[in-house]
Amino acid sequence: MRYKVAILGATGMVGQKFIQLLDNHPWFDVSAVIASERRVGKIYGEEVDWIVSRDVPKSVRDLEMLPMDPKKVDADIVFSALPSDVAREVEAKFAAEGFVVASNASAFRMEPDVPLVIPEVNPDHLGLIEVQKRNRGWDGFIVTNPNCTTIVLVITLKPLMELGLKEVNVATMQALSGAGYPGVPSLAITDNILPFIKGEEDKVESEPLKLLGRFEGSEIRFASLRVSASCHRVPVIDGHTEAVFARFDRDVSVDDVIEAFKSLKPIEGLPTSPEEVIVVREEQDRPQPRLDRDAGNGMSVVVGRVRKDGENGVKYIAMGHNTVRGAAGASILNAELMAKEKLI
């Protein structure tokens, strides 16, 4: 079965990445592009400032941009690349009208009845969908993916939970594309590092607790884990790099941690899944964004420099493509999982 999909916020960087990744998708066809009021009625290929690849895909080039009105849209799935303040109102309207909304926005991530999902980490949290529909009286529903930095981190933390993980400190080096387009002014970031990203540390410290929590039938019991983050913008185009310091309730070896990383498996049958969820590099100078961000077509997280960090501690470097695995690709993978589970 093929599904018709619409893109909310289709002209922005993440909206463009959705379109790029969905071009020639085996399950999903982009049938509608939805944009701000000033762009409604204009032709997508003529209006968009396309920056994510060489050319606008032919499949969407001649589509007329539609308003953010669910009554004007014909689609099975709506992918949202909206800013959070706009998403809170618009996504709710689409869900109320019966649409499946796969959202990259932060507006609903921490709502108690909204699934926050990474398929390889917590697919069972989709059980919140029925709770959400019942609570809100919606015919449709919203499923969210995490913040781009959180996704890279939590994919590496999931297999470590079985080793007795109890505390995580992380320092991030985040790519410019994470700020959208036009994003950070060139004079601010050239020859520089920005040691503050508004709202980022709060997301990185709170979202993992929900993602790694336990679904108990009608709610998520958050993980008893302490996460402390310091987030920084660096002059890299794509690929978030994270220095992670993990502490456990017992002594663990480097080999234990590497074996745990390799044990995390993709969900079979999803077109966007990588062959390896976590790629472990043994070189002393890897991962690097320029060399490793496209691993698994941008859907793998690459880990390296795994080493002991005192008693009961291990430290490592994790890196992932922030606009693929960390944004559009994450929502697409969530939608594929929902399609596989007959939730769409």
Coordinates of C-alpha atoms in Angstrom, one line a residue:
M1 CA 0.0 0.0 0.0
R2 CA 1.2 3.5 -0.8
Y3 CA 0.4 6.5 1.5
K4 CA -0.2 10.1 0.5
V5 CA 1.8 12.5 2.7
A6 CA 1.7 16.2 3.3
I7 CA 4.6 18.4 4.6
L8 CA 3.8 21.2 7.1
G9 CA 6.4 23.9 6.9
A10 CA 7.6 22.6 3.5
T11 CA 9.8 25.6 2.5
G12 CA 12.1 25.5 5.6
M13 CA 15.3 23.5 5.9
V14 CA 13.7 20.6 7.7
G15 CA 10.7 20.7 5.3
Q16 CA 13.1 20.5 2.4
K17 CA 14.9 17.6 4.0
F18 CA 11.6 15.8 4.3
I19 CA 11.0 16.3 0.6
Q20 CA 14.5 15.2 -0.3
L21 CA 14.3 12.0 1.8
L22 CA 10.8 11.2 0.6
D23 CA 11.7 11.5 -3.1
N24 CA 11.3 7.9 -4.5
H25 CA 10.3 6.5 -1.1
P26 CA 8.8 3.0 -1.6
W27 CA 5.8 3.6 0.7
F28 CA 5.2 7.4 0.8
D29 CA 4.2 9.9 -2.0
V30 CA 4.3 13.6 -1.3
S31 CA 0.9 14.8 -2.3
A32 CA 0.7 18.3 -0.6
V33 CA 3.1 21.0 0.5
I34 CA 1.8 23.3 3.1
A35 CA 3.3 26.7 3.9
S36 CA 2.7 30.1 5.5
E37 CA -0.2 32.3 4.4
R38 CA 2.0 34.5 2.2
R39 CA 3.0 31.5 0.1
V40 CA -0.4 29.9 -0.3
G41 CA -1.3 29.4 -4.0
K42 CA 2.3 29.8 -5.2
I43 CA 4.1 27.0 -7.0
Y44 CA 6.6 25.2 -4.7
G45 CA 9.5 25.0 -7.2
E46 CA 9.2 28.6 -8.1
E47 CA 8.9 29.9 -4.5
V48 CA 11.2 27.8 -2.4
D49 CA 14.8 28.8 -1.7
W50 CA 16.0 25.3 -2.2
I51 CA 19.3 24.6 -0.3
V52 CA 19.5 20.9 0.7
S53 CA 20.6 19.5 -2.6
R54 CA 21.2 20.5 -6.2
D55 CA 17.6 20.6 -7.5
V56 CA 14.0 20.5 -6.2
P57 CA 12.7 17.0 -6.9
K58 CA 10.5 16.8 -9.9
S59 CA 7.7 15.1 -7.9
V60 CA 7.0 18.3 -6.0
R61 CA 8.3 21.0 -8.3
D62 CA 4.8 21.9 -9.7
L63 CA 2.7 21.5 -6.5
E64 CA 0.7 24.5 -5.5
M65 CA 1.3 25.4 -1.8
L66 CA -1.7 24.9 0.4
P67 CA -2.9 26.7 3.6
M68 CA -2.5 25.2 7.1
D69 CA -6.1 24.1 7.0
P70 CA -6.8 20.4 7.4
K71 CA -10.0 20.7 5.4
K72 CA -7.9 21.7 2.3
V73 CA -5.5 18.7 2.5
D74 CA -5.8 15.2 1.2
A75 CA -3.2 13.0 2.9
D76 CA -2.8 9.9 5.1
I77 CA 0.2 11.3 7.0
V78 CA 1.2 14.8 7.8
F79 CA 4.9 15.4 8.5
S80 CA 5.5 18.6 10.5
A81 CA 8.6 20.7 10.2
L82 CA 6.9 23.7 11.8
P83 CA 8.4 26.0 14.5
S84 CA 7.2 25.0 17.9
D85 CA 5.0 28.0 18.6
V86 CA 3.1 27.5 15.3
A87 CA 3.1 23.7 15.7
R88 CA 1.1 23.7 18.9
E89 CA -2.0 25.1 17.2
V90 CA -1.6 23.7 13.7
E91 CA -0.7 20.1 14.6
A92 CA -3.6 19.9 17.0
K93 CA -6.0 21.0 14.3
F94 CA -4.8 18.3 11.9
A95 CA -4.9 15.6 14.6
A96 CA -8.4 16.6 15.6
E97 CA -9.6 16.3 12.0
G98 CA -8.3 12.7 11.8
F99 CA -4.8 13.1 10.4
V100 CA -1.8 11.1 11.6
V101 CA 0.8 13.8 12.4
A102 CA 4.5 12.7 12.6
S103 CA 6.1 15.8 14.1
N104 CA 9.6 17.0 14.3
A105 CA 8.5 20.0 16.4
S106 CA 9.0 20.3 20.1
A107 CA 5.5 21.5 21.0
F108 CA 4.0 18.2 22.1
R109 CA 7.1 16.1 22.9
M110 CA 6.8 16.2 26.7
E111 CA 3.0 16.0 26.8
P112 CA 2.1 13.0 29.0
D113 CA -0.2 11.4 26.3
V114 CA 1.9 12.1 23.3
P115 CA 4.4 9.4 22.2
L116 CA 8.0 10.6 21.9
V117 CA 9.6 7.8 19.9
I118 CA 12.8 6.5 18.5
P119 CA 11.8 3.2 16.9
E120 CA 14.9 1.2 18.0
V121 CA 14.6 2.6 21.5
N122 CA 10.9 2.7 22.6
P123 CA 8.5 1.5 20.0
D124 CA 6.1 0.3 22.7
H125 CA 5.4 4.0 23.6
L126 CA 3.1 4.1 20.6
G127 CA 0.7 2.6 23.0
L128 CA 0.0 6.2 24.1
I129 CA -1.8 6.8 20.9
E130 CA -5.1 5.4 22.1
V131 CA -4.7 7.3 25.4
Q132 CA -4.2 10.5 23.5
K133 CA -7.2 10.0 21.3
R134 CA -9.4 9.2 24.3
N135 CA -8.1 12.1 26.4
R136 CA -8.4 14.7 23.6
G137 CA -11.4 13.5 21.6
W138 CA -9.3 13.5 18.4
D139 CA -10.0 11.3 15.4
G140 CA -6.3 11.4 14.6
F141 CA -3.1 11.7 16.7
I142 CA 0.4 13.2 17.1
V143 CA 3.6 11.2 17.4
T144 CA 6.8 13.1 17.9
N145 CA 10.5 12.5 17.5
P146 CA 13.1 14.0 19.9
N147 CA 15.4 16.9 19.6
C148 CA 18.3 16.2 17.2
T149 CA 20.9 16.2 19.9
T150 CA 18.8 14.0 22.1
I151 CA 18.4 11.4 19.4
V152 CA 22.1 10.9 18.9
L153 CA 22.6 10.7 22.7
V154 CA 19.7 8.4 23.5
I155 CA 20.4 5.9 20.8
T156 CA 23.8 5.3 22.5
L157 CA 22.3 5.3 26.0
K158 CA 19.6 2.7 25.3
P159 CA 21.9 -0.3 25.2
L160 CA 23.8 1.0 28.2
M161 CA 20.7 0.9 30.4
E162 CA 21.1 -2.8 30.7
L163 CA 24.6 -2.3 32.2
G164 CA 23.3 -0.2 35.1
L165 CA 23.6 3.3 33.7
K166 CA 22.7 5.9 36.3
E167 CA 24.3 9.3 35.3
V168 CA 25.3 11.0 32.1
N169 CA 27.2 14.1 31.4
V170 CA 27.4 15.3 27.8
A171 CA 29.1 18.2 26.0
T172 CA 27.8 18.8 22.5
M173 CA 29.4 20.4 19.4
Q174 CA 26.4 21.1 17.2
A175 CA 26.2 21.8 13.5
L176 CA 25.0 25.0 11.9
S177 CA 22.2 23.4 10.1
G178 CA 20.6 22.7 13.4
A179 CA 19.8 26.4 13.6
G180 CA 17.8 26.4 10.4
Y181 CA 18.3 28.7 7.5
P182 CA 19.7 31.4 7.3
G183 CA 20.5 30.5 10.9
V184 CA 23.6 31.8 12.7
P185 CA 25.2 35.0 11.2
S186 CA 28.6 34.3 9.6
L187 CA 30.4 36.9 11.6
A188 CA 29.1 35.2 14.8
I189 CA 30.3 31.7 14.0
T190 CA 33.4 32.1 11.7
D191 CA 36.6 31.5 13.7
N192 CA 34.4 30.9 16.8
I193 CA 32.3 28.6 19.0
L194 CA 29.0 29.7 20.5
P195 CA 28.7 28.3 24.1
F196 CA 24.9 28.7 24.3
I197 CA 22.0 27.4 22.3
K198 CA 18.6 28.7 23.7
G199 CA 16.5 25.9 25.1
E200 CA 18.8 23.1 24.0
E201 CA 20.2 22.0 27.3
D202 CA 16.7 21.7 28.9
K203 CA 15.6 19.4 26.0
V204 CA 18.7 17.2 26.2
E205 CA 18.3 16.8 29.9
S206 CA 14.6 16.1 30.0
E207 CA 13.7 14.2 26.8
P208 CA 15.9 11.1 27.5
L209 CA 14.1 10.4 30.7
K210 CA 10.8 10.0 28.8
L211 CA 12.4 8.1 25.9
L212 CA 14.1 5.6 28.2
G213 CA 11.1 5.4 30.5
R214 CA 8.7 2.5 30.8
F215 CA 5.2 2.5 29.3
E216 CA 2.8 1.3 31.9
G217 CA -0.4 1.0 29.9
S218 CA -1.7 4.6 30.2
E219 CA 1.4 6.6 31.1
I220 CA 5.2 6.7 30.9
R221 CA 7.2 6.2 34.1
F222 CA 10.3 8.3 33.5
A223 CA 13.8 6.6 33.7
S224 CA 15.6 7.2 37.0
L225 CA 18.6 8.7 35.2
R226 CA 20.4 12.0 35.7
V227 CA 21.5 13.8 32.5
S228 CA 23.5 17.0 32.6
A229 CA 24.3 18.8 29.3
S230 CA 26.3 21.7 28.0
C231 CA 25.5 22.6 24.4
H232 CA 27.6 24.5 21.9
R233 CA 27.4 25.7 18.3
V234 CA 30.4 25.0 16.1
P235 CA 31.3 25.9 12.5
V236 CA 30.3 22.5 11.0
I237 CA 27.5 22.4 8.4
D238 CA 25.9 19.0 9.3
G239 CA 26.6 16.5 12.0
H240 CA 26.3 16.9 15.8
T241 CA 29.2 15.5 17.8
E242 CA 28.8 14.7 21.5
A243 CA 31.4 13.9 24.2
V244 CA 29.5 11.6 26.6
F245 CA 30.6 10.7 30.1
A246 CA 28.5 7.7 31.5
R247 CA 28.5 6.4 35.1
F248 CA 27.1 3.1 36.1
D249 CA 26.1 1.4 39.4
R250 CA 28.8 -1.2 38.8
D251 CA 32.1 -1.6 37.2
V252 CA 31.9 -2.0 33.4
S253 CA 34.6 -2.6 30.8
V254 CA 35.2 -0.9 27.5
D255 CA 34.5 -4.3 25.9
D256 CA 31.1 -4.4 27.7
V257 CA 30.1 -1.0 26.4
I258 CA 31.2 -1.7 22.8
E259 CA 29.3 -5.1 22.8
A260 CA 26.2 -3.2 24.1
F261 CA 26.5 -0.7 21.3
K262 CA 26.7 -3.4 18.7
S263 CA 23.7 -5.2 20.2
L264 CA 21.2 -2.5 19.3
K265 CA 19.4 -3.7 16.2
P266 CA 17.3 -1.9 13.6
I267 CA 13.6 -2.8 13.2
E268 CA 13.3 -5.0 10.2
G269 CA 11.3 -4.1 7.2
L270 CA 11.5 -0.3 7.6
P271 CA 12.9 1.3 4.4
T272 CA 14.7 4.1 6.2
S273 CA 16.4 1.9 8.8
P274 CA 20.2 1.6 8.6
E275 CA 21.8 -1.8 8.6
E276 CA 23.7 -0.7 11.8
V277 CA 22.0 1.5 14.3
I278 CA 25.3 2.3 16.0
V279 CA 28.6 2.1 14.1
V280 CA 31.6 1.6 16.3
R281 CA 34.9 3.1 15.0
E282 CA 38.2 1.9 16.4
E283 CA 40.4 4.8 15.1
Q284 CA 41.6 7.3 17.6
D285 CA 40.4 10.2 15.6
R286 CA 36.9 9.1 14.7
P287 CA 34.0 9.9 14.5
Q288 CA 34.3 13.1 12.5
P289 CA 31.3 14.9 11.1
R290 CA 32.7 15.3 7.6
L291 CA 33.7 11.7 7.4
D292 CA 31.0 9.9 9.3
R293 CA 27.7 11.9 9.1
D294 CA 26.4 9.9 6.1
A295 CA 26.9 6.5 7.7
G296 CA 23.8 4.4 7.1
N297 CA 22.5 7.1 4.7
G298 CA 22.6 9.5 7.6
M299 CA 20.6 7.3 9.9
S300 CA 23.4 5.6 11.8
V301 CA 25.0 7.0 14.9
V302 CA 28.7 6.7 14.9
V303 CA 30.6 6.1 18.1
G304 CA 34.3 6.1 18.9
R305 CA 37.0 6.7 21.5
V306 CA 35.3 4.4 24.0
R307 CA 37.5 4.4 27.1
K308 CA 37.4 4.1 30.9
D309 CA 36.7 7.1 33.0
G310 CA 37.6 6.3 36.5
E311 CA 35.7 3.9 38.7
N312 CA 32.4 2.8 37.2
G313 CA 32.7 5.2 34.4
V314 CA 33.1 5.2 30.6
K315 CA 33.5 8.0 28.1
Y316 CA 33.0 8.1 24.4
I317 CA 32.3 10.3 21.3
A318 CA 29.0 10.0 19.5
M319 CA 28.1 11.7 16.2
G320 CA 25.0 11.7 14.1
H321 CA 23.5 13.6 11.1
N322 CA 21.3 16.2 12.7
T323 CA 18.9 16.9 9.8
V324 CA 18.6 13.2 8.8
R325 CA 18.6 11.0 11.9
G326 CA 18.0 14.0 14.1
A327 CA 15.1 15.5 12.2
A328 CA 13.3 14.5 9.0
G329 CA 14.6 11.0 8.9
A330 CA 13.5 10.4 12.4
S331 CA 9.9 11.4 11.6
I332 CA 9.9 9.3 8.5
L333 CA 11.2 6.3 10.4
N334 CA 8.4 6.8 13.0
A335 CA 5.8 6.9 10.2
E336 CA 7.2 3.7 8.7
L337 CA 6.9 2.0 12.1
M338 CA 3.3 3.2 12.4
A339 CA 2.5 1.9 9.0
K340 CA 4.1 -1.5 9.8
E341 CA 2.1 -1.7 13.0
K342 CA -1.2 -0.9 11.1
L343 CA -1.6 2.4 13.0
I344 CA -2.1 4.3 9.8

